[in-house]
Short mmCIF file of C-alpha atoms in Angstrom, two decimals:
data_model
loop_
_atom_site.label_atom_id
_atom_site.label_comp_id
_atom_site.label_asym_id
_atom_site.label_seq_id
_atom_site.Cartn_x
_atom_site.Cartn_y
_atom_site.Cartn_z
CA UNK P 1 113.17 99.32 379.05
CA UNK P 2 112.54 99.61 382.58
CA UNK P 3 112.63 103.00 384.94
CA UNK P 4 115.97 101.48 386.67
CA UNK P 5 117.38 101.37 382.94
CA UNK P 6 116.36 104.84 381.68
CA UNK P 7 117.76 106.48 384.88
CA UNK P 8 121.26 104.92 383.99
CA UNK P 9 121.15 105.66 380.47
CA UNK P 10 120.22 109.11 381.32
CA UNK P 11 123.16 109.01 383.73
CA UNK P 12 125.90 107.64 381.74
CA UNK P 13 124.53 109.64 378.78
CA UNK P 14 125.52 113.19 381.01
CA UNK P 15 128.63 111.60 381.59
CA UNK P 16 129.92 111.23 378.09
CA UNK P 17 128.27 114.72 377.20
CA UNK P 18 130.35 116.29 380.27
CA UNK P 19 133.82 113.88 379.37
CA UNK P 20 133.20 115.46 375.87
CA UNK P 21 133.12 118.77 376.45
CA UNK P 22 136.17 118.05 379.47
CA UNK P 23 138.15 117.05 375.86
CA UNK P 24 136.68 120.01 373.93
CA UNK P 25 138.21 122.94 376.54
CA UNK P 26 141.47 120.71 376.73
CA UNK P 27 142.07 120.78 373.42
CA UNK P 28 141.31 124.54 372.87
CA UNK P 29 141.70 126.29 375.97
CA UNK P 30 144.71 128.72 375.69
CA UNK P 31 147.47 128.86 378.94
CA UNK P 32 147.87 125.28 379.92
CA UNK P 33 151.46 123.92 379.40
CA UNK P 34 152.49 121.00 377.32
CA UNK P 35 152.14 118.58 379.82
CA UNK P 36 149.13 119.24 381.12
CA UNK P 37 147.21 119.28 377.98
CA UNK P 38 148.47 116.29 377.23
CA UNK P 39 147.58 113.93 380.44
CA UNK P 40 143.87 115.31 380.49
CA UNK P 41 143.57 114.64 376.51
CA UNK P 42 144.61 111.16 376.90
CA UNK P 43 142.22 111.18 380.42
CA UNK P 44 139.11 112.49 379.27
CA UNK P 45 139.98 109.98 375.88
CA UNK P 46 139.87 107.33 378.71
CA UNK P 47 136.72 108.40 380.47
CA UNK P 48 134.99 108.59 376.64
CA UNK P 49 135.81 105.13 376.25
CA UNK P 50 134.81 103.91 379.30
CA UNK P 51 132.28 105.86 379.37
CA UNK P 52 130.82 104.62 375.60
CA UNK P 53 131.50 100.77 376.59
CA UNK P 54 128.97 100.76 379.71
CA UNK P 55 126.26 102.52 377.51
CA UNK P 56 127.14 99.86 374.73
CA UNK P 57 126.77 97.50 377.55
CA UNK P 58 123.61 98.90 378.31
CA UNK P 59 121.97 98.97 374.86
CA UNK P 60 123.34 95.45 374.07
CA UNK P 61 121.05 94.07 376.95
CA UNK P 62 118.04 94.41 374.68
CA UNK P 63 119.49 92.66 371.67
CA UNK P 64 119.83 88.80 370.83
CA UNK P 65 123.49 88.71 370.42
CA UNK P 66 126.33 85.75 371.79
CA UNK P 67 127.63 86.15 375.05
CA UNK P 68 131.02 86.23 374.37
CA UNK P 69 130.77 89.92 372.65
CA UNK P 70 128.88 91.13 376.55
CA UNK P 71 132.28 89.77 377.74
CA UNK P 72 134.42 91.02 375.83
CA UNK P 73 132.29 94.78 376.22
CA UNK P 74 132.61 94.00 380.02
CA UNK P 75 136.41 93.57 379.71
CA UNK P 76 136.81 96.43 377.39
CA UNK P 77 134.39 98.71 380.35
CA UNK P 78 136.51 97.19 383.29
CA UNK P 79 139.75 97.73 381.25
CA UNK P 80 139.55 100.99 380.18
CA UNK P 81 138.06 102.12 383.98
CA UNK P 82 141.22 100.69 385.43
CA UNK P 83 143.64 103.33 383.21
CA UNK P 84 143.07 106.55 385.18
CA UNK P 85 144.26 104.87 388.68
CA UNK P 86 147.96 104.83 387.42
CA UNK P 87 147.61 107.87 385.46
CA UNK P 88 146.51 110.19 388.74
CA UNK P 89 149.10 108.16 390.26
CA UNK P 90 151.96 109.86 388.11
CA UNK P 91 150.24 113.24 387.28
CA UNK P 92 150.39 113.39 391.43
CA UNK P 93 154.06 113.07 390.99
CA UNK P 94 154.61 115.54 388.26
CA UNK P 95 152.69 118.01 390.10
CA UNK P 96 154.97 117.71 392.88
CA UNK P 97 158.30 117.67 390.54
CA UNK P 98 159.13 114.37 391.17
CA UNK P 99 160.40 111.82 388.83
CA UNK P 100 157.69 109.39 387.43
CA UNK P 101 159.53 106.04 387.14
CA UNK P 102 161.96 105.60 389.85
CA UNK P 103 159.24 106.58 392.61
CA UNK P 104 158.10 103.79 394.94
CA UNK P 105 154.39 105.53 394.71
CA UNK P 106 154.13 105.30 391.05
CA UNK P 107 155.96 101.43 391.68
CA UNK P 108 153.25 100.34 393.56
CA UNK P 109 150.75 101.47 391.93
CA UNK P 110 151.82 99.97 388.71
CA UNK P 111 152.39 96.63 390.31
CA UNK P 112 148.60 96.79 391.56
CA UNK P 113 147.28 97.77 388.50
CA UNK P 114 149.18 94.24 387.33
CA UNK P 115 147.69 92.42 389.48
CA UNK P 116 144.04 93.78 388.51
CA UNK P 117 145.13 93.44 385.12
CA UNK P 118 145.85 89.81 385.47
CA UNK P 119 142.89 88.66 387.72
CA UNK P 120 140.55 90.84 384.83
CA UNK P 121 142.25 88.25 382.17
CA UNK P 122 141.11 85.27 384.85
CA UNK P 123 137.57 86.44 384.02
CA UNK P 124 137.19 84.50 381.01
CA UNK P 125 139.10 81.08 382.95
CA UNK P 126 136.63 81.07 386.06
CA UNK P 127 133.15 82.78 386.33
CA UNK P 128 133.56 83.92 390.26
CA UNK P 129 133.71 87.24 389.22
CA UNK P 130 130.56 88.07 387.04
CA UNK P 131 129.10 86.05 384.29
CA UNK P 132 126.03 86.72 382.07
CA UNK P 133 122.96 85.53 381.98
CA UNK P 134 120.44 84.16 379.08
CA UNK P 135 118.86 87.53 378.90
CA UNK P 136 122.39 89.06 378.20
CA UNK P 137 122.40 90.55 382.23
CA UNK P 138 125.74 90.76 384.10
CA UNK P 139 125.98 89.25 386.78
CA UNK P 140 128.16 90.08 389.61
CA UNK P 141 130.00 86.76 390.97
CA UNK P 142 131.15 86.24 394.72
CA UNK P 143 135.10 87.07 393.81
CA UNK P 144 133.68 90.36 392.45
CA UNK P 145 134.98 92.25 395.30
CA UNK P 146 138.59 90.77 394.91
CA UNK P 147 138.67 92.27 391.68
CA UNK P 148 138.04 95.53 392.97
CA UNK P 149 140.43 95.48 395.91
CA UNK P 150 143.36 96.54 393.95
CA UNK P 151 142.25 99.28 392.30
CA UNK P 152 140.78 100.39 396.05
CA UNK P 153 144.53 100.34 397.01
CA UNK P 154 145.85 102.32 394.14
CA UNK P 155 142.99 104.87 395.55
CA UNK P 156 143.94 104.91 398.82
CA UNK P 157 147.71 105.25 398.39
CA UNK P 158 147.48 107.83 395.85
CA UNK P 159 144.95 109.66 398.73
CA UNK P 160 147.78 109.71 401.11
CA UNK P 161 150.15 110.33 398.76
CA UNK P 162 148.42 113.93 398.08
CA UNK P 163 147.66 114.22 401.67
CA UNK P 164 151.49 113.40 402.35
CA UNK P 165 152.64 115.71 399.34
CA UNK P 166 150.61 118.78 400.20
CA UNK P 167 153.28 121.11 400.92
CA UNK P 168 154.72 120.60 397.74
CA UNK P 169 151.51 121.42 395.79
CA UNK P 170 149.51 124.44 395.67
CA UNK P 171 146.25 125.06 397.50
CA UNK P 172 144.04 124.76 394.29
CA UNK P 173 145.90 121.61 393.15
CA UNK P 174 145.74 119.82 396.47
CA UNK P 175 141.93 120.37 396.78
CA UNK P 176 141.67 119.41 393.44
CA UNK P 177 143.08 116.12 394.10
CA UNK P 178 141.25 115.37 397.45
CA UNK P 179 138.05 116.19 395.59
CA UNK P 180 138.80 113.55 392.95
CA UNK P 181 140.52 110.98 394.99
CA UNK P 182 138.08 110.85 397.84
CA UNK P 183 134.46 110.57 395.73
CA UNK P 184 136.21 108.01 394.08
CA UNK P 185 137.76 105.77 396.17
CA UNK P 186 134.10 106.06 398.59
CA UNK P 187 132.56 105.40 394.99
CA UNK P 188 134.61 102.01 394.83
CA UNK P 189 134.32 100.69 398.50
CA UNK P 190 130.47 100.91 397.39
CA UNK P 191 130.84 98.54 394.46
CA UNK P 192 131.73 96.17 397.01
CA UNK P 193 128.37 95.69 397.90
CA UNK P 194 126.07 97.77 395.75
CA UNK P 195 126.62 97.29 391.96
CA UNK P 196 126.31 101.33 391.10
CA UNK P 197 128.48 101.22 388.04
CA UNK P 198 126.45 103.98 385.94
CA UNK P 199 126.68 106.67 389.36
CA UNK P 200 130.27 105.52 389.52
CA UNK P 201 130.35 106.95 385.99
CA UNK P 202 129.44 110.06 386.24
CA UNK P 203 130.81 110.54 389.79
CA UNK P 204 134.26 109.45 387.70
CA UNK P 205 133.73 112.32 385.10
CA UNK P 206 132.09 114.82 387.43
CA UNK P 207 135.29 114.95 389.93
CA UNK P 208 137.41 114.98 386.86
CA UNK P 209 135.99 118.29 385.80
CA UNK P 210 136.58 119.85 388.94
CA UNK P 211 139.43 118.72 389.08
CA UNK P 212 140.17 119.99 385.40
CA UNK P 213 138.88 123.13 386.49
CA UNK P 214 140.92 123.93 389.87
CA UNK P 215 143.92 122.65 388.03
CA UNK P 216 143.32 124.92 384.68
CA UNK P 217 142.17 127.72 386.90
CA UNK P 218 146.05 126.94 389.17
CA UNK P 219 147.67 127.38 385.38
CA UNK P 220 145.86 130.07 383.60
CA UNK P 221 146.68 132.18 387.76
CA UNK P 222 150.03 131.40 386.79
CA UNK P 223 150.29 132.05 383.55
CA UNK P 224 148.84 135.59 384.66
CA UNK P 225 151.43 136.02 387.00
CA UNK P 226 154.27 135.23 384.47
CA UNK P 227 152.26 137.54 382.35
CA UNK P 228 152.43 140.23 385.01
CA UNK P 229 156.21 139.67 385.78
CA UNK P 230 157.23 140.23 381.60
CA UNK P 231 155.24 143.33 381.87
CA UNK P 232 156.88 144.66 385.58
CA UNK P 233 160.35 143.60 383.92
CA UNK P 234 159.58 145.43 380.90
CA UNK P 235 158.42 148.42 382.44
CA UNK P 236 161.72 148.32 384.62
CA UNK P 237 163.79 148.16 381.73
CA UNK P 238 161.99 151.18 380.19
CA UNK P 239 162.37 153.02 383.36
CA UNK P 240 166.51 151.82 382.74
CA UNK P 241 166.36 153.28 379.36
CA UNK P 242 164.67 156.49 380.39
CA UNK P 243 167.37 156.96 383.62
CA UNK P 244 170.02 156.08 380.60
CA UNK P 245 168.63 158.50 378.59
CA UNK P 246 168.39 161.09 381.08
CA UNK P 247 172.42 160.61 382.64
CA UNK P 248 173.56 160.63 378.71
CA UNK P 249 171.84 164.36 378.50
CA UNK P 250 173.85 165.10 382.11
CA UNK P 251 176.63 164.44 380.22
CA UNK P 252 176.24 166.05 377.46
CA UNK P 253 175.96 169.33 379.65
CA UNK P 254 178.80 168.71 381.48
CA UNK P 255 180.68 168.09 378.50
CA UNK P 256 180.07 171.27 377.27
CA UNK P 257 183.01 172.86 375.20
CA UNK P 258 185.25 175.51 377.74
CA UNK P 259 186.80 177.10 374.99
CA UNK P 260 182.92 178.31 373.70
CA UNK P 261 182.09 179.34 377.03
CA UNK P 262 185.36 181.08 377.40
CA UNK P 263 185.12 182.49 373.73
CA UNK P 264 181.55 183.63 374.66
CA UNK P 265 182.91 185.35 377.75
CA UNK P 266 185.54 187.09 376.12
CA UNK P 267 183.30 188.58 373.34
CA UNK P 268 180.81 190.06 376.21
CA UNK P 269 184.00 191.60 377.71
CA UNK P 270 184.81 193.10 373.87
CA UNK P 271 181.23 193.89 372.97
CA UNK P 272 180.79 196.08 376.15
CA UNK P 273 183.17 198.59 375.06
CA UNK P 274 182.15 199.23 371.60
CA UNK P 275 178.30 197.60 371.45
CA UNK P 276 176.98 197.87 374.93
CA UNK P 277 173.56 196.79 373.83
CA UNK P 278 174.53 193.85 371.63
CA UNK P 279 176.70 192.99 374.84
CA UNK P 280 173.56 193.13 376.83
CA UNK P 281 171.72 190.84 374.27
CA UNK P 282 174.77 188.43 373.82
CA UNK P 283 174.47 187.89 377.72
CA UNK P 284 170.80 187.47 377.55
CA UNK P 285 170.82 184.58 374.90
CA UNK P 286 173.84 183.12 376.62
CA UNK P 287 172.07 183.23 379.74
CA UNK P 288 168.92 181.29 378.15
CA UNK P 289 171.09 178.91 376.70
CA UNK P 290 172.81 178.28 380.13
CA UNK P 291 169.45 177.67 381.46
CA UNK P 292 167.96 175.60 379.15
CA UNK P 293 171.24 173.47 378.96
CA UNK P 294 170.59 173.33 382.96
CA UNK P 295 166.89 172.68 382.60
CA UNK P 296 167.95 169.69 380.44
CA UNK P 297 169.23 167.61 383.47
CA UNK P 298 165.60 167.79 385.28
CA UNK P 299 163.75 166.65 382.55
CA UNK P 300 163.03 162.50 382.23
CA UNK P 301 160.59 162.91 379.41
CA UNK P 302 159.99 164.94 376.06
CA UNK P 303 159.99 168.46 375.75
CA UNK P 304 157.92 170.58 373.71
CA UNK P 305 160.05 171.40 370.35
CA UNK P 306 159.10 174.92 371.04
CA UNK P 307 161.20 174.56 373.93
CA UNK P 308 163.95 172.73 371.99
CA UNK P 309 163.78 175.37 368.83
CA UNK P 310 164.11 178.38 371.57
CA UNK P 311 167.59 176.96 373.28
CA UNK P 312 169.01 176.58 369.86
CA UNK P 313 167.98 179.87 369.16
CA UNK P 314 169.99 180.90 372.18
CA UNK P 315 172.82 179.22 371.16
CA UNK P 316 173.64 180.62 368.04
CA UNK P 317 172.61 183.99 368.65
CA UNK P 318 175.60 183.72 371.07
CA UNK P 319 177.35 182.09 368.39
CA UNK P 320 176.56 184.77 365.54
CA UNK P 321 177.53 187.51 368.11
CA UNK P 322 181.51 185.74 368.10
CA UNK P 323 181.32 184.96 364.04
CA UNK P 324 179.30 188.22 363.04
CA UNK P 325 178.74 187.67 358.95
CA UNK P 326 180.09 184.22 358.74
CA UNK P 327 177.22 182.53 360.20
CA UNK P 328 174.00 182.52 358.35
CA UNK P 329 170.85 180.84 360.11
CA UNK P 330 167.72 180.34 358.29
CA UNK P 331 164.23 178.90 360.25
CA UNK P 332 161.42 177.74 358.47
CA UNK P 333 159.78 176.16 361.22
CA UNK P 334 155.81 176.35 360.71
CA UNK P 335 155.12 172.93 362.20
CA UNK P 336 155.93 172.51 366.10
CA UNK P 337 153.45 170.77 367.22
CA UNK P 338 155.13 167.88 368.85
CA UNK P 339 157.37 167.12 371.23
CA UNK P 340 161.07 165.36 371.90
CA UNK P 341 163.89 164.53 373.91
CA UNK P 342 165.94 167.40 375.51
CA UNK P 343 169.30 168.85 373.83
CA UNK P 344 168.22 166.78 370.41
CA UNK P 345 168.39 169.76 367.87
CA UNK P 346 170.99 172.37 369.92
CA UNK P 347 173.64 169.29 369.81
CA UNK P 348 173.02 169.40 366.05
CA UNK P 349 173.30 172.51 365.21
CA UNK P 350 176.36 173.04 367.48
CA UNK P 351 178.02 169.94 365.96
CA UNK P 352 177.10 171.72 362.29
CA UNK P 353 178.90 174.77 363.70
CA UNK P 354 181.88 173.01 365.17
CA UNK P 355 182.71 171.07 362.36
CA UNK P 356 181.64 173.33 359.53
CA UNK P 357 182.65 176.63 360.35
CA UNK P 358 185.85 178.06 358.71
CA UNK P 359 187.10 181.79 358.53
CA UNK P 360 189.04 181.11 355.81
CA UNK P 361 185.85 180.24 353.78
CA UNK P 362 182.46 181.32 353.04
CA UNK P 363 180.07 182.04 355.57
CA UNK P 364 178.53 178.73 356.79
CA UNK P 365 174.81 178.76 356.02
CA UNK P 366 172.70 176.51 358.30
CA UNK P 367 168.85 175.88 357.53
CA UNK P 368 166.35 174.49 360.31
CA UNK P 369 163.32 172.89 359.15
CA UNK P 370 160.41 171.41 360.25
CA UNK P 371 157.60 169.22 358.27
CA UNK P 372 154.45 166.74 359.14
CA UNK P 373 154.86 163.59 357.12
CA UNK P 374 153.05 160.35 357.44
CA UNK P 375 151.86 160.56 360.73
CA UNK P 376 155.40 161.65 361.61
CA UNK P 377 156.88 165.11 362.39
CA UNK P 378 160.58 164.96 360.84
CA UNK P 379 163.29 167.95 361.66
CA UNK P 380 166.14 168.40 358.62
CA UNK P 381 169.32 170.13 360.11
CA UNK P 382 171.19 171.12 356.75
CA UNK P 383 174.68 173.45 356.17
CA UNK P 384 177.27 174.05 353.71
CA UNK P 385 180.07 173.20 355.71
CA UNK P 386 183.06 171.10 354.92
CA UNK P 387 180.79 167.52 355.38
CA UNK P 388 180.53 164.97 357.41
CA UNK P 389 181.37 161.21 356.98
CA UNK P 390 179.60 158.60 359.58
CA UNK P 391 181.16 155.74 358.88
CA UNK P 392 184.40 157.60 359.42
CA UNK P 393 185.48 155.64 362.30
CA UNK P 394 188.38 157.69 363.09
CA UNK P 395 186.51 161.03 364.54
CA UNK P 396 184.39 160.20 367.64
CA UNK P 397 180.73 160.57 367.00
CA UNK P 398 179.50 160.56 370.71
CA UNK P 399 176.99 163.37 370.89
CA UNK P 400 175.17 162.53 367.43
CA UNK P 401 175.38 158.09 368.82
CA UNK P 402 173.64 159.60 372.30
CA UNK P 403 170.95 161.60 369.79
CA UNK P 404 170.03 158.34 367.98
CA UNK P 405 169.87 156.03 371.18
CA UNK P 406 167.47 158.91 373.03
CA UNK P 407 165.89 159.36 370.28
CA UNK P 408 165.18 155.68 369.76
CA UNK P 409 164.81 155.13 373.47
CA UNK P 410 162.05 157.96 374.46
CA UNK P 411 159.62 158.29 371.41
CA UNK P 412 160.84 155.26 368.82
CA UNK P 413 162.23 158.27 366.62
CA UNK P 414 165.42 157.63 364.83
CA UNK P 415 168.15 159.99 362.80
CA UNK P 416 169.69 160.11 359.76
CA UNK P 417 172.64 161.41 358.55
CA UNK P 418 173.90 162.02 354.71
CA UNK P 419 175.88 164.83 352.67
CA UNK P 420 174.89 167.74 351.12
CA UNK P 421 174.67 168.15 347.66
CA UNK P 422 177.00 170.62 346.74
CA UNK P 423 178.99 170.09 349.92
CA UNK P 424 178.04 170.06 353.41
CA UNK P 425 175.72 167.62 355.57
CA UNK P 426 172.09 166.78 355.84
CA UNK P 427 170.76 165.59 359.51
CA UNK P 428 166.91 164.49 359.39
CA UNK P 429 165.26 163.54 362.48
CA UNK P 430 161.57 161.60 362.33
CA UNK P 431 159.17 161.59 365.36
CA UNK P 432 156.57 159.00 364.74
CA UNK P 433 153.05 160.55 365.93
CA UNK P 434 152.03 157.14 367.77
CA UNK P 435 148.19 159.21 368.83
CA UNK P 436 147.97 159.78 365.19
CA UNK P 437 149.30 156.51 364.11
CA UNK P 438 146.17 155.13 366.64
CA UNK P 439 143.69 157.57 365.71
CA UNK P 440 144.18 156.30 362.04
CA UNK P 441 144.09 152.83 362.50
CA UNK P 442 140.98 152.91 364.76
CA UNK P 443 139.22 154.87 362.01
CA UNK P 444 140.51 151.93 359.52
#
C-alpha cells in the first residue's frame, strides 16, 4: 500500500467516523422537529453508504477478485453519491415553506438526477466513462466528465436557488446552505479534471456537519424561544389570576352587608348611653375591621394569618357587642406561622354568623383553629348553627366559590366544606407549605 493510498484511507476513514457520529446526535439530540430529524437520518445514512463503498473500493484494489464486483462497487459509490443532490434540493424547499412536488426547482432537479441516473446505467454498455484495469484500478474514461455534468447542474441551481430564496430563510440556515452548496459544487467542477474522490468525501461529510450544526443550532434557538414565549404566557396568565383574585376581594368589600354596618352603628349610638366604654371599644374594633376590610383592596399577594386572625377578631368583637351572650367564640390558634390570601377566614366566620345565628335558639358557638399537618398549615372554621348544604344549588354561595378560587389561585390551597356532627358546619382550609414541601424533598 502506497503513501497516496494510506492518505485516502486515512481520509475516507475520518469521513465515515464524522458521518457516524452526524447520525449519532441526529438520532439523540433533543429539540429538532419531526422533519428535520428525519431528512438528516436518511442523509447521513446516505453519506455512510457512500462513504463505506469508496473504502470497500479501496481495500478491494489489493485483492484478486472479478471485475465485475469493482463495477458494481463503483456503481453502488457513484449511486449512492448522487442521492443527496435531490435531497438538498427539497430540504431547500421545505425550509422555505414551499411545496416539494409541484416546484419547478425540485422538477428540475429530479429530471437531472434522471438523466445521471440513466447515463450511470450506460456504464456497463460502453466503457467511455471509467473502466478497470488488470490490477483492479479504476480508471477514469474520456466521457467521465459528462457524467458529472448533471449532478454540477443540480449544484448550481440549488446554489441560486438559496441565494434566490434568502429572504425566506433565516440567517443561520442560509449560511448553512451556501457553506454546503458552494464546497461542493467547487469540489465537483474539480473532478472534471483531477480525480479527488476520497477529499470529495470528506469535503461531502465535513460541510454536512456544519451544516447540521447551523441548522440544529437555528432549531434548538427556536425551540428556546417557544420555550420562552410558554413561560411569558404563563406568567401573564398568573399575573390574570392574581388581578382576578385581587378585583374578587374589591368586591367582596364593596359588597359588604348595610344592614351590619347600620346595625353596628346603631348599637354604638345605644351603647354610649348606658356603656360608654364598651361603646368606645365597639368603635375601636369596628374601626380595625373597617381598615383591614380597606387594607384588603391594596394587597395582590398573601398576608400574614396574624393579620387575617386580627380582622376577624375585629369583626366579631363588633358582632358580640350587637348579640351579647348569644355568640360564643373560642381561638385555639397556636400555629400562625404562615401566610394567605386577604378576607379568607373573616368571610368565614361572617358567613358562620349570618347563616347560623338565631335568637330564638341557643347561643351559636364558633371555634377557630389552627394546625401544621403534612407540610401543610390547615385552618378548621366550626359552629353549631343551623348547617350548611353545598350542593344546595338554590342559596348563592358566592363569597365561600371566591374563597376556593383565591385560595386555589394564590398559594394552590383549597377548602372544604362538610356538617357538623351534632348540627352545624365544618369549613377546613389547607395551605400547602411549598418551602417545606422543597426543603423535604431535597433532603430525600
Amino acid at each position: 500500500m502506497g503513501w497516496s493510498d494510506i492518505f485516502y484511507f486515512s481520509i475516507i476513514s475520518v469521513a465515515l467516523v464524522l458521518s457516524v457520529m452526524g447520525l449519532w446526535f441526529t438520532a439523540v439530540m433533543p429539540g429538532m422537529d419531526y422533519w428535520n430529524k428525519r431528512f438528516f437520518l436518511v442523509y447521513f445514512v446516505v453519506l455512510m453508504g457512500c462513504i463505506l463503498s469508496s473504502l470497500i473500493a479501496i481495500v478491494l484494489h489489493y485483492f484478486p477478485i472479478s471485475s465485475v464486483v469493482i463495477y458494481f462497487i463503483l456503481h453502488l459509490e457513484c449511486l449512492l453519491l448522487s442521492l443527496p443532490f435531490p435531497m438538498l434540493t427539497a430540504y431547500l424547499l421545505h425550509c422555505c415553506s414551499e411545496s416539494v412536488r409541484p416546484s419547478r426547482l425540485f422538477q428540475t432537479a429530479l429530471g437531472l438526477w434522471t438523466v445521471y441516473f440513466v447515463l450511470l446505467l450506460s456504464v456497463s454498455v460502453t466503457g467511455g466513462f471509467f473502466s478497470v484495469t488488470v490490477e483492479n484500478q479504476p480508471f477514469r474514461g474520456p466521457l467521465y466528465p459528462l457524467l458529472m455534468l448533471p449532478l454540477i447542474a443540480i449544484m448550481l441551481i440549488n446554489l441560486v436557488g438559496a441565494i434566490r430564496r434568502r429572504t425566506r430563510l433565516s440567517r443561520k440556515a442560509f449560511i448553512s446552505f451556501i457553506i454546503v452548496l458552494l464546497p461542493m459544487t467547487v469540489s465537483l467542477i474539480v473532478m472534471l479534471f483531477v480525480d479527488v474522490m476520497p477529499l470529495f468525501d470528506i469535503n461531502f461529510v465535513l460541510s454536512t456537519l456544519v451544516m447540521y450544526s447551523f441548522i440544529l443550532s437555528d432549531q434548538i434557538e427556536r425551540y428556546r424561544r417557544g420555550q420562552q414565549e410558554i413561560v411569558r404566557q404563563q406568567t401573564e396568565i398568573a399575573h390574570q389570576q392574581r388581578e382576578i383574585a385581587h378585583q374578587r376581594a374589591s368586591v367582596m368589600i364593596l359588597q359588604m352587608r348595610p344592614h351590619f354596618i347600620y346595625n353596628t352603628l346603631m348599637s354604638i349610638y345605644s351603647l354610649c348611653l348606658f356603656e360608654p366604654q364598651k361603646a368606645r371599644q365597639t368603635t375601636l374594633d369596628f374601626t380595625n375591621y373597617l381598615r383591614r376590610n380597606m387594607g384588603a383592596i391594596a394587597s395582590d399577594s398573601a398576608i400574614p394569618f396574624s393579620t387575617e386572625l386580627e380582622h376577624t377578631r375585629a369583626y366579631l368583637s363588633v358582632e358580640q357587642a350587637q348579640y351579647g351572650n348569644m355568640l360564643i367564640v373560642e381561638y385555639d390558634t397556636p400555629f400562625t406561622q404562615f401566610r394567605l390570601p386577604p378576607l379568607t377566614l373573616q368571610p368565614i366566620v361572617e358567613n358562620a354568623v349570618k347563616h347560623g345565628m338565631n335568637l330564638d335558639a341557643d347561643p351559636l358557638h364558633i371555634s377557630i383553629r389552627t394546625r401544621e399537618k403534612d407540610f401543610a398549615s390547615v385552618i378548621i372554621v366550626e359552629d353549631n348553627g343551623s348547617g350548611f348544604d353545598p350542593s344546595d344549588e338554590s342559596k348563592p354561595h358566592t363569597t365561600l366559590e371566591n374563597i376556593r378560587q383565591r385560595l386555589e389561585m394564590m398559594c394552590g390551597g383549597s377548602m372544604t366544606i362538610q356538617p357538623r356532627e351534632g348540627g352545624g358546619t365544618v369549613v377546613i382550609l389547607m395551605i400547602p407549605d411549598h418551602a417545606e414541601w422543597k426543603k423535604r424533598l431535597e433532603e430525600l
